[in-house]
Short mmCIF file of C-alpha atoms in Angstrom, two decimals:
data_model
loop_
_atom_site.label_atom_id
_atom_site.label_comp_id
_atom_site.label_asym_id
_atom_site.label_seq_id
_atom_site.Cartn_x
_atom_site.Cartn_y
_atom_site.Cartn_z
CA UNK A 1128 -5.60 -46.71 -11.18
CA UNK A 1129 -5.70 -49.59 -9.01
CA UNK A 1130 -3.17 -51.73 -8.31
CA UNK A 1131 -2.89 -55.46 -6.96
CA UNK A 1132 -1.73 -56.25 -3.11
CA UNK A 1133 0.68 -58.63 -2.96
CA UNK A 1134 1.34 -59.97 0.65
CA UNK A 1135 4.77 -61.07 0.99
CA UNK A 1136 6.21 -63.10 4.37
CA UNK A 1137 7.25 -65.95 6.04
CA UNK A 1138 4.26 -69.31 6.38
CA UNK A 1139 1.94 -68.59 8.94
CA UNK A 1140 2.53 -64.38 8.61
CA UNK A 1141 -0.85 -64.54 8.13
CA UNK A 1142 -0.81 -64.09 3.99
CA UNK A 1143 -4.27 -65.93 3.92
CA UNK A 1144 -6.23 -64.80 6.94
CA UNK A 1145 -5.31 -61.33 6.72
CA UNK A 1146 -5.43 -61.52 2.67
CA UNK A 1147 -9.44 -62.58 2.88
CA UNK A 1148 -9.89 -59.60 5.45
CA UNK A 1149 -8.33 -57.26 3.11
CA UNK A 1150 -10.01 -58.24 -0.01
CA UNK A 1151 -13.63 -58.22 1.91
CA UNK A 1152 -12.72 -54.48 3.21
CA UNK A 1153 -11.40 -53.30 -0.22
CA UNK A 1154 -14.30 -54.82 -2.21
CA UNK A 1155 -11.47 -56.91 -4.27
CA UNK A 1156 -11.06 -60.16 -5.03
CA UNK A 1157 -8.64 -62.61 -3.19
CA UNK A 1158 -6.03 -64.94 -4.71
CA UNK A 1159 -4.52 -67.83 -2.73
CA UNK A 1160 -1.44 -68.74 -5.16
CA UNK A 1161 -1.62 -72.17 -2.85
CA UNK A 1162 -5.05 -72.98 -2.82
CA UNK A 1163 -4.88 -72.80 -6.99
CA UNK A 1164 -1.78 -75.00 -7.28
CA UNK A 1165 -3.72 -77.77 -4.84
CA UNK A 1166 -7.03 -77.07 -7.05
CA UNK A 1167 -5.41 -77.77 -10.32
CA UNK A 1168 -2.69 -80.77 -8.95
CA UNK A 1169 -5.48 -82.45 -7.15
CA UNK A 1170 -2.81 -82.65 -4.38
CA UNK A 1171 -1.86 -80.67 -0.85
CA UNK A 1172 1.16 -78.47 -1.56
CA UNK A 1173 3.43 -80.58 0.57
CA UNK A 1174 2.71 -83.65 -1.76
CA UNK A 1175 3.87 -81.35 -5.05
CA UNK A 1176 6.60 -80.30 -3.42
CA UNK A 1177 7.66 -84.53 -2.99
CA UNK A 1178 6.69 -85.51 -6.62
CA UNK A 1179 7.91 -82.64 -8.57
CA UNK A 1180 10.65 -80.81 -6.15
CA UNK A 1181 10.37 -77.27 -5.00
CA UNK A 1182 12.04 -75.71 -8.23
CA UNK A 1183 9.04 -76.63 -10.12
CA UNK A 1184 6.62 -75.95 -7.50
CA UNK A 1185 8.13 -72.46 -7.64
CA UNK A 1186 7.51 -72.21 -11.42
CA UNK A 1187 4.39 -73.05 -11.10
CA UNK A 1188 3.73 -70.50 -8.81
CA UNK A 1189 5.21 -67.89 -10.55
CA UNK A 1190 3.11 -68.70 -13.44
CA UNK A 1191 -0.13 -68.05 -11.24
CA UNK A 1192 1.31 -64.97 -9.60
CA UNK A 1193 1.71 -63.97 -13.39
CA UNK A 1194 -1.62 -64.88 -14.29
CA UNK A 1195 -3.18 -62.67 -11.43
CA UNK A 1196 -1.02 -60.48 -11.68
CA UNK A 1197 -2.53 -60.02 -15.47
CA UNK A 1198 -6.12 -59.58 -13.80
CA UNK A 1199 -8.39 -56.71 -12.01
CA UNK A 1200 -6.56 -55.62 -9.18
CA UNK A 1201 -6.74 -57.96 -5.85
CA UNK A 1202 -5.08 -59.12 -3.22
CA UNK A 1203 -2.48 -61.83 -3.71
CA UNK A 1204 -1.41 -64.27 -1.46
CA UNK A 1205 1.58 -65.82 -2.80
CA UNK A 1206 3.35 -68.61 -0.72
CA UNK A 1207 6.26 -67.65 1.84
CA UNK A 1208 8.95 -68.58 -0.91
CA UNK A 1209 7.57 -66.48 -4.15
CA UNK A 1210 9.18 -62.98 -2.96
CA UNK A 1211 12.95 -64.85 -2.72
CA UNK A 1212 12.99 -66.22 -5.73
CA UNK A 1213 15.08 -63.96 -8.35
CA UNK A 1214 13.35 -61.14 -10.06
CA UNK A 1215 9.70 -62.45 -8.15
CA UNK A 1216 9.17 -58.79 -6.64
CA UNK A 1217 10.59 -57.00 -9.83
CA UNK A 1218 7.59 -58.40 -12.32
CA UNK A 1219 4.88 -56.23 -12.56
CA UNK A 1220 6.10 -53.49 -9.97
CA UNK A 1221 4.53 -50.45 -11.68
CA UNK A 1222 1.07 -52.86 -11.30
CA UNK A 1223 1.15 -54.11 -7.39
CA UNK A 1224 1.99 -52.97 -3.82
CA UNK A 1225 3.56 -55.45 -2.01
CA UNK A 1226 3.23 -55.42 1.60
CA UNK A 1227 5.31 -57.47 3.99
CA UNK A 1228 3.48 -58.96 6.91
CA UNK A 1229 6.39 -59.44 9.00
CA UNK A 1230 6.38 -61.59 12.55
CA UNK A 1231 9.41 -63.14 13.97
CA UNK A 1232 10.50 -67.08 13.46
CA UNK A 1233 9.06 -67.86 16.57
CA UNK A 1234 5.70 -66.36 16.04
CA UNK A 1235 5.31 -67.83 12.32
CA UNK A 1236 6.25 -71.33 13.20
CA UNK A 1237 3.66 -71.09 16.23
CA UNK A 1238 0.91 -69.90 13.86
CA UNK A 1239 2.13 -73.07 10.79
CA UNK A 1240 3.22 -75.33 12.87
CA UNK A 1241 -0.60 -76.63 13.37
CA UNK A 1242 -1.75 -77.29 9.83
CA UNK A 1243 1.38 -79.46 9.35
CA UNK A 1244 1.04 -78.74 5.53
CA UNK A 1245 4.07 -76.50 4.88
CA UNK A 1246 6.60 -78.79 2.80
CA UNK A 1247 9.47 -76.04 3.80
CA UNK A 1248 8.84 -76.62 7.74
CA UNK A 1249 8.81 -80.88 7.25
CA UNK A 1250 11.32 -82.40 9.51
CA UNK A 1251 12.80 -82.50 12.83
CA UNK A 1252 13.45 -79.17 13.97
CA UNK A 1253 10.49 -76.48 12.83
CA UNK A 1254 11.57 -73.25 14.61
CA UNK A 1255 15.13 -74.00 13.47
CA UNK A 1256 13.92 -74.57 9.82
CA UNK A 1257 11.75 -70.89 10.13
CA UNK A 1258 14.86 -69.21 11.66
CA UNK A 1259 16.80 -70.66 8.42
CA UNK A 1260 13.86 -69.16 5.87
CA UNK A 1261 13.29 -65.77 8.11
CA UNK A 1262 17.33 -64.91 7.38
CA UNK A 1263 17.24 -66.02 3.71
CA UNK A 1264 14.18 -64.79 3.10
CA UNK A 1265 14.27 -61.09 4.99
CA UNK A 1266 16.24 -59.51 2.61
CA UNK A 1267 13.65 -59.91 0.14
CA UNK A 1268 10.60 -59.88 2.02
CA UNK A 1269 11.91 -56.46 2.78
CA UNK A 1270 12.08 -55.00 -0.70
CA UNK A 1271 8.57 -54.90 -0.16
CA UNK A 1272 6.69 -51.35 -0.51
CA UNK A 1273 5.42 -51.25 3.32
CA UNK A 1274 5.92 -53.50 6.32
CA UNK A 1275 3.22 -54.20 8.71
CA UNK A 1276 4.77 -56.17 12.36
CA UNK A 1277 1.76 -58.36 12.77
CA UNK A 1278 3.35 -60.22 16.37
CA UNK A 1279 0.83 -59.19 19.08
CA UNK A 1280 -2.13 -57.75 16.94
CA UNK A 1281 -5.26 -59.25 15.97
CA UNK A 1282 -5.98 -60.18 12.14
CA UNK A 1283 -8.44 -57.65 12.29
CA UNK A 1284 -6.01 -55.49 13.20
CA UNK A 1285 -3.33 -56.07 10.77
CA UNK A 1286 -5.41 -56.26 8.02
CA UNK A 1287 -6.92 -52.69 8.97
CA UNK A 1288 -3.22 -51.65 8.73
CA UNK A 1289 -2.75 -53.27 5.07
CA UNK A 1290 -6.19 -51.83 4.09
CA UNK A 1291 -4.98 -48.30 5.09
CA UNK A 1292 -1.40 -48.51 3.31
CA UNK A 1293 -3.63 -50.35 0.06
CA UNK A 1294 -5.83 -47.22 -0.13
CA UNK A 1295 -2.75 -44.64 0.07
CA UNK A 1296 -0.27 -46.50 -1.73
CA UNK A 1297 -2.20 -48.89 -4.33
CA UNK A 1298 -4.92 -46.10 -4.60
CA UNK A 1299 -7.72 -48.19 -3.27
#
């Protein structure tokens, strides 16, 4: 049987990019946790997380992850936060493989930095906020079923690399 891929890591891993190449490959659908929340608040992400505050943001997404997760298999793109929040990576383990798309504070804030959406990067210091999230968020990120380092490679590339670990592990 089947079984969803999750893509776990920091904003601007490359969750999104790489998800879309990964669902095209596998013949799957794609599900961008964010681009639902902004669909259905009629607002950008960083605007939710003003009005409502990020603990209801994050119930909110866990409720969509939930919902997918109840779907055909595809690949999931949560946002950067879903995998650290308590028992995120523990629902529905015997029905996804979670793969963590791994690059280094420096590399993620380069990649976010230029949408300026990302509520959890807002402020003075960037880098120093993704250096903050990267050690909080690490340990979880790497509960995650396979790793893929994604500094120095193409999205092509990396999303070859989840496509491969989908079809042995998920049994794509």
């Amino acid at each position: 049987m089947k079984k969803h891929v999750v893509l776990v890591g920091l904003p601007g891993a490359g969750k999104t990019t790489v998800g879309r190449l990964v669902a095209e490959r596998l013949h799957a659908g794609f599900v961008d946790i964010d681009t639902i929340l902004i669909r259905k608040e009629g607002k950008p992400i960083a605007m939710i997380f003003a009005e409502k505050g990020e603990s209801v943001f994050r119930e909110m997404e866990r409720k969509e992850v939930e919902a997918a997760l109840a779907n055909q298999p595809a690949v999931i793109a949560p946002g950067g936060g879903w995998a650290a929040q308590p028992g995120a990576l523990d629902a529905a383990r015997p029905h996804r493989y979670v793969v963590y798309l791994k690059a280094r504070a420096e590399v993620a804030a380069g990649r976010a930095e230029p949408s300026g959406t990302r509520p959890v990067l807002m402020g003075d210091d960037p880098l120093a906020r993704m250096k903050e999230l990267y050690t909080a968020r690490d340990p979880f990120y790497a509960k995650a079923d396979a790793t893929v380092l994604t500094e120095a490679k193409s999205a092509e590339n990396v999303a070859a690399e989840v496509v491969k670990l989908a079809q042995t592990g998920a049994g794509w």
